[in-house]
XYZ file of C-alpha atoms in Angstrom:
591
model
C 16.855 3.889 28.258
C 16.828 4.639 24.281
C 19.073 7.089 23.233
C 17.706 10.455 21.188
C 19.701 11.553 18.341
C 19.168 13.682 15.929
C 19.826 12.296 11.966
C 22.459 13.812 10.686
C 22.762 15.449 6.909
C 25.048 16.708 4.359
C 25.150 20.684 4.596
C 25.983 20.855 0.984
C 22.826 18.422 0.067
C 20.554 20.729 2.290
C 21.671 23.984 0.440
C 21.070 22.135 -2.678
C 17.190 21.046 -1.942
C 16.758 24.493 -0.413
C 18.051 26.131 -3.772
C 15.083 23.355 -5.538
C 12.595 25.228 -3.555
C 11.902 22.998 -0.538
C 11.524 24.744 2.640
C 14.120 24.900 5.433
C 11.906 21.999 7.364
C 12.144 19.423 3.930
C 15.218 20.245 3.056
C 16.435 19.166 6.428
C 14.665 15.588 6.362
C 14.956 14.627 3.184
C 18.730 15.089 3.517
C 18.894 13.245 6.007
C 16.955 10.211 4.545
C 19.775 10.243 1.728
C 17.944 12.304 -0.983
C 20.292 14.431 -3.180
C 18.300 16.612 -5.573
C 14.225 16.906 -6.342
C 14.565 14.264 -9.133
C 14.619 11.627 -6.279
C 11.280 12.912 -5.033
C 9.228 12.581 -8.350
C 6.645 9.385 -7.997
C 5.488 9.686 -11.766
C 5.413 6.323 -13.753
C 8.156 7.505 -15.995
C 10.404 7.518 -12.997
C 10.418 3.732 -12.645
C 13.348 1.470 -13.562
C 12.797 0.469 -17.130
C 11.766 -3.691 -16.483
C 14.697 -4.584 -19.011
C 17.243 -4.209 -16.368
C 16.308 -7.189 -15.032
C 17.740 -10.590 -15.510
C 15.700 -13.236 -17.732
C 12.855 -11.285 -17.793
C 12.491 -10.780 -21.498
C 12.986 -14.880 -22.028
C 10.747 -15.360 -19.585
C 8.285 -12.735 -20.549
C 8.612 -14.480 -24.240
C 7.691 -18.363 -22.711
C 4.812 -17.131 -21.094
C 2.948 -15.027 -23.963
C 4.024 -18.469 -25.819
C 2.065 -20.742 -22.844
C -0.677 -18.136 -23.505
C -0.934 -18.419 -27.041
C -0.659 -22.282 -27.315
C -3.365 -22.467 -23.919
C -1.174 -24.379 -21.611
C -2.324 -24.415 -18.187
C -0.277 -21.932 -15.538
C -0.334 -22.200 -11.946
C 1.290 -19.657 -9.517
C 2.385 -21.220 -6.131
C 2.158 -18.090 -4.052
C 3.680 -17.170 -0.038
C 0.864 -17.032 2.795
C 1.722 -13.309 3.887
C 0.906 -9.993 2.489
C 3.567 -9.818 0.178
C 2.922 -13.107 -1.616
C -1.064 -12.112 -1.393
C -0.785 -9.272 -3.432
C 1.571 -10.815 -6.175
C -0.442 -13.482 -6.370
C -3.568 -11.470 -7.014
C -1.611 -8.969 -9.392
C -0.937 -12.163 -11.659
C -3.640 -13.563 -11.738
C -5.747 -10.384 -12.676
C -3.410 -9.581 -15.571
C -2.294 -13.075 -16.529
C -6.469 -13.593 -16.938
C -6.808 -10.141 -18.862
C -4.047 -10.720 -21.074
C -5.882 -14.187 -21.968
C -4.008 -16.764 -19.898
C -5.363 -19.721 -18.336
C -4.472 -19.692 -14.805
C -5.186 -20.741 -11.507
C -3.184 -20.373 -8.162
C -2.098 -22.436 -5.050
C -0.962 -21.205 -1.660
C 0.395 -23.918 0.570
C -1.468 -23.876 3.908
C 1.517 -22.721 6.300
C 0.796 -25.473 8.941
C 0.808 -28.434 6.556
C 3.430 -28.076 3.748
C 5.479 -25.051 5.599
C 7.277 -22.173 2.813
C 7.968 -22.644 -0.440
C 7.774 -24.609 -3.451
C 8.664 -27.658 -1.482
C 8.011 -31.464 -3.229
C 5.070 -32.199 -1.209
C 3.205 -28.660 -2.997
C 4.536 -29.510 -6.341
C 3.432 -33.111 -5.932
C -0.282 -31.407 -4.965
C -0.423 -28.807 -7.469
C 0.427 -32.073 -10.433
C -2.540 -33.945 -8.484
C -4.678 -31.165 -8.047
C -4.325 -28.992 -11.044
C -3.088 -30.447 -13.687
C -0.408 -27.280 -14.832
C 1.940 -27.265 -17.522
C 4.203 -24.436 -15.688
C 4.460 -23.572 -11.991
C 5.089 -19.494 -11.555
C 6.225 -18.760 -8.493
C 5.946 -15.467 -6.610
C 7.333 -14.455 -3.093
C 8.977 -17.619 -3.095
C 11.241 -20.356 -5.091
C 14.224 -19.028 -4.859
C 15.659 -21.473 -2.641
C 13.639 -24.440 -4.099
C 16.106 -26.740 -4.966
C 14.269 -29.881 -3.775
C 10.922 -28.736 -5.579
C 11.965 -27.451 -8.862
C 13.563 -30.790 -9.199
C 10.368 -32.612 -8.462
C 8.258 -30.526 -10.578
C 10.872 -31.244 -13.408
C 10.771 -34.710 -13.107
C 6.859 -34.612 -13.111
C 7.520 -32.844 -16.546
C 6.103 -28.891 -15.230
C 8.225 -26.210 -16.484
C 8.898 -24.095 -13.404
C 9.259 -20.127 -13.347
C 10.726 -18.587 -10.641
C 9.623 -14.850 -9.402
C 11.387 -14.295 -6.066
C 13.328 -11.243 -4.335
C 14.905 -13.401 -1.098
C 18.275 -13.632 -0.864
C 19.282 -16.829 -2.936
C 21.510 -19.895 -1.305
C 24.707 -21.174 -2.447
C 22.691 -23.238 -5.155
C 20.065 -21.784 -7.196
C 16.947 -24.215 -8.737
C 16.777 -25.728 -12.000
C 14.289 -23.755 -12.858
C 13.567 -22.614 -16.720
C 13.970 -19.146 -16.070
C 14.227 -16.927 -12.573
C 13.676 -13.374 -11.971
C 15.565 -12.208 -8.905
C 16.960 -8.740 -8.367
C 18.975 -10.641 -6.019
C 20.183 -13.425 -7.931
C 23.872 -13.488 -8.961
C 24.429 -10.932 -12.436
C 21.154 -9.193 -11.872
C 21.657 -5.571 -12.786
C 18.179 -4.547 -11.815
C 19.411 -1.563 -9.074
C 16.506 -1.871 -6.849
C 17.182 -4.682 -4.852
C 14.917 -3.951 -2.235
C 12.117 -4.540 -4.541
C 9.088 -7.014 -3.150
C 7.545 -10.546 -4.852
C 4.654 -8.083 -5.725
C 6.914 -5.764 -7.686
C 8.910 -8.499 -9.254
C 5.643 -10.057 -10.274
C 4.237 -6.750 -11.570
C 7.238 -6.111 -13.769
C 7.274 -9.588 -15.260
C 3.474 -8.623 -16.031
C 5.103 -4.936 -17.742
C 7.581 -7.297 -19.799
C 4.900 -9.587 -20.674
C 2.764 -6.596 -22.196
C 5.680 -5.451 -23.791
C 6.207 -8.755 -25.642
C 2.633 -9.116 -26.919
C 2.613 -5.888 -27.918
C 5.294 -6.641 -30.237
C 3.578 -9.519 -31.121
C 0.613 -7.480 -32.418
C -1.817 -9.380 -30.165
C -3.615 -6.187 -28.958
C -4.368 -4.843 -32.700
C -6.925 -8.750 -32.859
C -7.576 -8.498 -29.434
C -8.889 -5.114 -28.983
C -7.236 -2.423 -26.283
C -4.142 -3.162 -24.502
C -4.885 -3.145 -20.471
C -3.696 -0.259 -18.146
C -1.304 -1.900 -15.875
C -1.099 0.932 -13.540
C -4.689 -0.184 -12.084
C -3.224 -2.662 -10.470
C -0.648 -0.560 -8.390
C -3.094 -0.555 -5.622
C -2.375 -4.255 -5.114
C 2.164 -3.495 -5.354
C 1.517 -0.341 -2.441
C -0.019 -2.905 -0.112
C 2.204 -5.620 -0.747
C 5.167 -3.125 -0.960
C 4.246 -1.666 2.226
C 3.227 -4.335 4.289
C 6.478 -6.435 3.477
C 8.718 -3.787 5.181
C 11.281 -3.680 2.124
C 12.975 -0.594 1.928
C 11.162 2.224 0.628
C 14.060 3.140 -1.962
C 13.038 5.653 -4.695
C 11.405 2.829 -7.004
C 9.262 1.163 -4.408
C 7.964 5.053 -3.401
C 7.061 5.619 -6.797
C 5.393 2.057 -6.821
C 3.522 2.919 -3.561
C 2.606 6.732 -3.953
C 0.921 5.944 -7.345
C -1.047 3.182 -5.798
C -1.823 5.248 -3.065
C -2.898 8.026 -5.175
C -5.424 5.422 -7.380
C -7.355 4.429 -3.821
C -7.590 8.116 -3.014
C -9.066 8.595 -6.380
C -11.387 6.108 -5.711
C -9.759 4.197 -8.296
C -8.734 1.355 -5.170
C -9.427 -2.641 -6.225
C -12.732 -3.781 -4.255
C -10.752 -5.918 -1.789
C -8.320 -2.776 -0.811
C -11.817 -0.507 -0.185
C -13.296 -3.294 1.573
C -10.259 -4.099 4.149
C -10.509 -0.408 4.419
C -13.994 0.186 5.584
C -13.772 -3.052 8.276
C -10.290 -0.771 9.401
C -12.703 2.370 9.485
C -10.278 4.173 7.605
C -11.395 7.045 4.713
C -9.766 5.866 1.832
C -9.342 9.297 0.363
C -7.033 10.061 3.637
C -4.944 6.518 2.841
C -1.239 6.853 4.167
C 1.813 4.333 4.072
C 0.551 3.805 7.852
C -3.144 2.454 6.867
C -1.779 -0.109 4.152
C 1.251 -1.535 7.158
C -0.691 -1.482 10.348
C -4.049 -1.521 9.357
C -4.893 -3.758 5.742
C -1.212 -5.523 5.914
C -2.571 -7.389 9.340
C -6.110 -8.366 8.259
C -4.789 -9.668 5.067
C -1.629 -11.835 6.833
C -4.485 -13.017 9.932
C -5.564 -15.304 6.710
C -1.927 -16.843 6.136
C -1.579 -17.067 9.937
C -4.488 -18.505 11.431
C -6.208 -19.767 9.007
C -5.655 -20.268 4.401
C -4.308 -17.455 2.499
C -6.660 -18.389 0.082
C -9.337 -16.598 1.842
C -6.877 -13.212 0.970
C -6.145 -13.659 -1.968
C -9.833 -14.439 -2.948
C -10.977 -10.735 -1.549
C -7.818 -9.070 -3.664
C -9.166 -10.842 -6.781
C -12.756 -10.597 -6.769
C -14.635 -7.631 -8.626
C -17.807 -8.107 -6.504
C -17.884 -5.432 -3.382
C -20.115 -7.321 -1.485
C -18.247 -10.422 -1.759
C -14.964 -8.565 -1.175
C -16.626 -6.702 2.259
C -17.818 -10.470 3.239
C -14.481 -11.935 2.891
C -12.532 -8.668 4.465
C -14.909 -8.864 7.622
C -14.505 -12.465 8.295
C -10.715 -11.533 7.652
C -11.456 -8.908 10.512
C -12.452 -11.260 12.577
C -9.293 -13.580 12.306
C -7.150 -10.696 12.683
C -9.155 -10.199 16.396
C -7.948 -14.102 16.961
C -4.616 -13.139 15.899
C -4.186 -10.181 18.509
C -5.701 -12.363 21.631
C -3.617 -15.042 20.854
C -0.293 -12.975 20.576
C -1.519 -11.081 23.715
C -1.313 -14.417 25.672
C 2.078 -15.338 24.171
C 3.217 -12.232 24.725
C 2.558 -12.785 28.042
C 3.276 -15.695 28.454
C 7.042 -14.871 26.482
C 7.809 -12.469 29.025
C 6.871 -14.089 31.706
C 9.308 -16.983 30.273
C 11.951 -14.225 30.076
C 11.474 -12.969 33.837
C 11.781 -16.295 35.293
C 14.897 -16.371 33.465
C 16.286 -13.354 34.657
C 15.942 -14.668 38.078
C 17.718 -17.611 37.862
C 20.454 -16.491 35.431
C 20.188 -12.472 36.037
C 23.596 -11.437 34.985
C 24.309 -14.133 31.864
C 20.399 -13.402 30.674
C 21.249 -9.357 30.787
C 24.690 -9.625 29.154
C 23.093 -11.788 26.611
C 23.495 -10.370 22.819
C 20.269 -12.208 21.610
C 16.933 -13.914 22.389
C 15.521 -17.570 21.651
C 12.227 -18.957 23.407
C 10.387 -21.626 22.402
C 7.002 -22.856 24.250
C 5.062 -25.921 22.969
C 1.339 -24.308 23.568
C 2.701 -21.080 21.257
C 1.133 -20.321 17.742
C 3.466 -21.135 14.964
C 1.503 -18.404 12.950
C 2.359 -15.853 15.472
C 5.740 -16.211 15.965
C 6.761 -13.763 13.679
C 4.964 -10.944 15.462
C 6.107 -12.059 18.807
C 9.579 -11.868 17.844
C 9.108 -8.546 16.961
C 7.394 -7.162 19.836
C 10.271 -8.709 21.775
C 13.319 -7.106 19.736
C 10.957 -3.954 20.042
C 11.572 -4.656 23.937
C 14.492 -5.564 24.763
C 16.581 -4.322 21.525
C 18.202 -7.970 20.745
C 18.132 -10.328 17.790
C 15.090 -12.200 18.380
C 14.184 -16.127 17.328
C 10.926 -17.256 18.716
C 10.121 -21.334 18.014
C 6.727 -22.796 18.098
C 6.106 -26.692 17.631
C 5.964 -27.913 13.920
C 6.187 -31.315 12.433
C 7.701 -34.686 13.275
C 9.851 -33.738 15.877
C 11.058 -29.960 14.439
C 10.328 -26.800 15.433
C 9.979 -23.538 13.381
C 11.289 -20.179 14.270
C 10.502 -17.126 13.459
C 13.391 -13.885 13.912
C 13.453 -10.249 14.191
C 16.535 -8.183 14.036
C 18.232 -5.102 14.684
C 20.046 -2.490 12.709
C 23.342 -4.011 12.359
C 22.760 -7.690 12.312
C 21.797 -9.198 9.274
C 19.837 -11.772 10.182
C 19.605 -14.550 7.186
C 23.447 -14.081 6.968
C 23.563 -14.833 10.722
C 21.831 -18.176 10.551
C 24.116 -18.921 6.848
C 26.792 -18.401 9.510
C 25.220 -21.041 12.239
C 24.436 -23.611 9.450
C 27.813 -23.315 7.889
C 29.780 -23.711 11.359
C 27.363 -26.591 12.834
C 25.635 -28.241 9.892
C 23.659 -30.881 11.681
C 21.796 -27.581 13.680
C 19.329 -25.977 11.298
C 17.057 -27.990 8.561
C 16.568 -25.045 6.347
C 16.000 -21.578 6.383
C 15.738 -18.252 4.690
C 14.924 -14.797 4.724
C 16.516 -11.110 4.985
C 18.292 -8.472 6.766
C 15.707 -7.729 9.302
C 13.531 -10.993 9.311
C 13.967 -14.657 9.076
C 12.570 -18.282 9.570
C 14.124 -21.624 10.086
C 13.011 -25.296 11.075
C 15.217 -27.391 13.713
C 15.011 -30.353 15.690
C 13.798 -29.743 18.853
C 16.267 -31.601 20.666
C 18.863 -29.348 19.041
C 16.940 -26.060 20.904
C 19.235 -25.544 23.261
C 22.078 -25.843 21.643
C 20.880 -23.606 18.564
C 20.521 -21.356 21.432
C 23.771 -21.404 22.312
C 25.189 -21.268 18.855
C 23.136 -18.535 17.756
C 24.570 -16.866 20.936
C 27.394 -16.947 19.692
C 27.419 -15.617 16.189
C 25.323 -12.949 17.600
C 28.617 -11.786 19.668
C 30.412 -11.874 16.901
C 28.533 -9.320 15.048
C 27.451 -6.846 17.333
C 29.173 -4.913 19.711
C 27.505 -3.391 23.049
C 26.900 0.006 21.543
C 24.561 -2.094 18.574
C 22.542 -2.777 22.080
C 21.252 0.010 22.815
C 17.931 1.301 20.934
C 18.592 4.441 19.047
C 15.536 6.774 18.293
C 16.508 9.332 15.211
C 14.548 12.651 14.883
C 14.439 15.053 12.478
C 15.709 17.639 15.477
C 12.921 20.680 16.799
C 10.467 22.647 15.224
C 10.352 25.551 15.644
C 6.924 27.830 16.003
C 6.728 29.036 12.220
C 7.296 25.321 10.906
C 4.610 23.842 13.264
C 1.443 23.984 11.463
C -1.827 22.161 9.579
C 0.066 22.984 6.131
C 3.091 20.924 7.390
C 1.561 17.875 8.441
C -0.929 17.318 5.576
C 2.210 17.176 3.514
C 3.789 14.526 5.849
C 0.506 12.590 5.775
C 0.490 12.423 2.362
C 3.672 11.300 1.366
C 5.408 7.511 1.440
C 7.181 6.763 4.496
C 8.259 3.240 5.350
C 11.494 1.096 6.751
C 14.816 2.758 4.823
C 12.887 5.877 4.217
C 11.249 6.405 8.106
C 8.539 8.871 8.982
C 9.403 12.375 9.846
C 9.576 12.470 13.780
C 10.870 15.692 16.298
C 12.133 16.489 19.623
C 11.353 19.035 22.266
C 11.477 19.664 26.068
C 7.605 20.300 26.843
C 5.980 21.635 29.892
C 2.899 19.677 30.693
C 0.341 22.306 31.262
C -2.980 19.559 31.804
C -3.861 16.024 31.386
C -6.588 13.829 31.294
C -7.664 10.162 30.314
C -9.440 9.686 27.145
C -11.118 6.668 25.924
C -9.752 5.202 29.902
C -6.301 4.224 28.707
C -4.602 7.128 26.666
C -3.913 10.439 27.615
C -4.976 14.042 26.137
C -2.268 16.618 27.187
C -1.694 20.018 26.427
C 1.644 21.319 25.900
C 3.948 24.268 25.819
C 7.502 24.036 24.643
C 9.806 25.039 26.732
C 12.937 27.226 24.850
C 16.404 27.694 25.789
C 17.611 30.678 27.376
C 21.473 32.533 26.237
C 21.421 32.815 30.359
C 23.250 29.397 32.097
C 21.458 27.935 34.586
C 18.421 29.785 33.668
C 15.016 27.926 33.916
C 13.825 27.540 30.192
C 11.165 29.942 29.144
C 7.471 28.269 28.194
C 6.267 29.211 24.465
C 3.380 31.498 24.174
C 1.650 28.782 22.243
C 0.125 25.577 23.286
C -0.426 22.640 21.604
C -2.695 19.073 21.684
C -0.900 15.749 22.369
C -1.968 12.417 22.545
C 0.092 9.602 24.484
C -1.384 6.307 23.267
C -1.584 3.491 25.688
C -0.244 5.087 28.657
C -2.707 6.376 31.554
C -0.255 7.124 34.191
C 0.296 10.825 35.073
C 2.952 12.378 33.518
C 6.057 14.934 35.322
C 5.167 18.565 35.167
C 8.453 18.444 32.388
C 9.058 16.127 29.916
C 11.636 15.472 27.192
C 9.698 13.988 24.263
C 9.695 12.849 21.047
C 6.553 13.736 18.341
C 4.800 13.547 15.289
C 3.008 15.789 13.753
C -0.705 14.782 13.222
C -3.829 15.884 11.816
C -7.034 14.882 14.573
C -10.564 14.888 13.664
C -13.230 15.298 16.110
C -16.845 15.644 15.643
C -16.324 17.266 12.526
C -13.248 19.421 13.395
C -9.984 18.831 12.221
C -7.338 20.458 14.523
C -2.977 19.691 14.882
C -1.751 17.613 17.716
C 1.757 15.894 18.602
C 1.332 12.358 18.369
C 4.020 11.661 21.073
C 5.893 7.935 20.664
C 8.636 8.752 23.386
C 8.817 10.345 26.268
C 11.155 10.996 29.421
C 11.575 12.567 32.298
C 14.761 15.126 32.168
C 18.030 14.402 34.236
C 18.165 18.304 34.542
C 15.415 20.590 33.528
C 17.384 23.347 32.787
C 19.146 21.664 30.375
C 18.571 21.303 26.527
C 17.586 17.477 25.333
């Protein structure tokens, strides 16, 4: 059973933001997401970190407006998920405005694997002829393939915001907020951002150059921003105050109507209004159409809808990108199931070492390597454990994909396996919260076991039980349309999480809408000074809506809610979007 806290803030802080102006309600969550005064909420552009903070951008800012004015040929090696989608489409729409020739190559997942290995750089010299390889999303552990690409005589650039090895490539230049001596503060920054400030620098250093006064007007970099929200968003980086002010401007340009015609196309196959466009629509709704590509299929297709100006091409390509992303869920529905079922039959044989267990590894030779990631994560989601799920891969090796939990840092976890058992992993790499790795699959089991162990190094019980933080109760006054059209409209994301509340509820009716979610009304029930009292129900009553649940629910229920705007038929009305819910151990008391 989770357990419901409530997120504690600084009293000072919340004085502070009250003093700014912010109501008692926003005063209370932004404290607690770490937010210290009302400068930390402005999104304008002149907000951003200046791009000079960071590392080898300006030299490598300097080589490329020098490959575009002697017209050497650039190719950027791009990642097959969201993230390396968008950066690859924000370079190559200013690279080609800025007069560059340039092409781009995404290695298909199932055949070459991540990264710039040898076997893509070998391609991309047979292919495509480049003088330079740019990298974005990826390189940063690329040893092996910026020394291939150096000995076929390509200059390599590396754009990259993973966490770097013990050895970094011989590349000509890298840009890396997380590369060793990189003052750049954000370092939760994604490949698209990292790309899109290399492109600021890169304006910057033709402007100097006085290539815009021949050339005619200098483009407006900010209509690309679009592209950094999605990729920002969809990578599940940390929504620190630069990547919000990344995301709410390119939020704010699709509301405009201002969007690229990929983003409005993705949108209309999601049936979402794109003036109504939230942090939610561009994770769970465009993210997953865009990474079906990558998955199932080339990330190619992607990339080709975020870089075409034609709408009718750009609906064609999002609707067949609909389609894979249909694939994708039916296929992770039967590995789901079939993952669970994998973990019951384990839990009868070996019950109590399965239970006490501080992580998860499956591996199934029918499963998806494509899919992995998301199976992992519906898993941790589950059962609260560091998750690795392994699908079959080449020669021999499988490839994982993890999921972690707050506490474990997951790419430091497996640093820890490879460094105490060297023979066990083949490579890997990734982040806090998300990681992938290739094995032999005769070393499964005892990866298993290793992985086991590190994991019970690192965590205690306590990190074992699922926490859900709320922003505390509402009372009457705060709950209203005015409220939540402010939350809707404002970036919320992993490091910066969603404004969510908790209340004891009286279940005044039910019913089953749409035959497997259920319309409620509710009435809070308050407190009384009297002990032992039954709690009072509130005069007012308000709409819920319990997704994916069509079991009856107990005449009392603690729960916890969002606060969300429904339209109906033409009528927008409030209702509590509830994401927890449980029956009280005693009624009469507060939850």
């Amino acid at each position: 059973m989770p357990k419901i806290t409530a997120r504690s803030y600084n009293a000072d802080t919340f004085k502070t933001l009250s003093g700014c102006g912010l109501s008692p309600v926003l005063a209370r969550i932004y404290a607690a997401r770490g937010i210290e005064n009302t400068v930390q909420l402005e999104t304008e552009l002149a907000h951003l970190i200046p791009f000079g903070q960071f590392k080898n951008i300006t030299s490598m800012a300097a080589l490329l407006a020098d490959a575009i004015a002697a017209k050497k040929r650039l190719l950027i090696v791009a990642d097959y998920d969201s993230d390396g989608a968008t950066a690859c489409a924000v370079g190559i729409r200013i690279l080609r405005k800025l007069g560059a020739t340039v092409d781009y190559l995404v290695p298909n997942r199932f055949e070459f694997g991540y990264g710039l290995t040898p076997e893509i750089v070998q391609l991309a010299h047979a292919a495509k002829q480049p003088d330079i390889l740019l990298t974005v999303d990826n390189g940063i552990a690329s040893v092996e393939g910026v020394s291939e690409a150096n000995r076929l005589g390509m200059q390599v650039l590396i754009t990259d915001h993973h966490l770097p090895g013990d050895t970094l490539p011989a590349a000509t230049a890298i840009i890396n907020p997380n590369q060793p001596d990189c003052p750049f503060p954000s370092k939760n920054i994604a490949g698209v951002g990292v790309i899109f400030y290399l492109m600021l620098a890169l304006r910057a250093e033709l402007r100097q150059r006085g290539v815009f006064t021949t050339t005619g007007q200098e483009p407006n970099l900010a209509s690309f921003l679009d592209l950094v929200a999605l990729g920002t968003v969809a990578d599940v980086v940390k929504l620190d105050n630069n990547n919000r002010i990344l995301v709410q401007q390119g939020l704010q340009r699709v509301r405009k109507g201002r969007g690229c015609a990929g983003i409005n196309a993705l949108l209309q196959v999601s049936r979402r209004d794109y003036q109504q466009i939230s942090t939610y629509d561009l994770g769970f709704m465009l993210g997953p159409r865009l990474n079906a590509a990558g998955r199932l299929d080339d990330m190619s297709l992607g990339i080709e809808c975020l870089i075409t100006d034609n709408e009718a091409r750009a609906l064609q390509i999002a609707q067949q990108l609909d389609e894979l992303n249909r694939q994708r869920r039916e296929i992770e529905s039967t590995m789901q199931e079939s993952a669970l079922l994998k973990l019951e039959d384990l839990l009868k044989t070996r019950q109590p070492e399965i239970q006490s267990a501080y992580s998860i590894c499956l591996f199934d030779h029918d499963w998806h390597q494509g899919v992995i990631g998301i199976l992992a994560s519906r898993i941790k989601d589950k059962y609260h454990r560091p998750v690795i799920i392994f699908a079959p891969g080449n020669d021999g090796e499988i490839k994982g994909s993890g999921r972690s939990i707050n506490g474990f840092h997951l790419r430091d976890a497996l640093d820890l396996v490879a460094k105490r058992h060297p023979e066990l992993i083949l490579k890997f790499g990734g982040h806090a919260a998300a990681a992938g790795l290739t094995i032999n699959t005769h070393h499964f089991e005892k990866f298993c076991d290793v992985f086991e162990q590190v994991a019970q190094t690192l965590l205690t019980p306590a990190d074992l039980t699922r926490v859900i933080e709320t922003d505390g109760d509402l009372n009457a006054s705060e709950i209203n349309m005015e409220l939540a059209e402010y939350l809707n409209q404002q970036v919320w994301g992993q490091g910066f999480p969603q404004p969510a509340f908790n209340a004891r509820f009286y279940v005044e009716s039910q019913r089953i809408v749409g035959e497997k979610h259920l319309k409620l009304k509710l009435r809070k029930l308050e407190d009384t000074p009297i002990k032992d009292q039954t709690p009072q129900k509130s005069d007012e009553s308000y709409d819920g809506i319990l997704f994916f649940h069509n079991d009856p629910l107990p005449d009392c229920i603690d729960a916890v809610y969002r606060l969300q705007i429904n339209e109906y038929n033409g009528k927008t009305t409030l209702q509590f979007l509830l994401e927890h819910w449980s029956e009280p151990n005693n009624p009469g008391e507060q939850p």
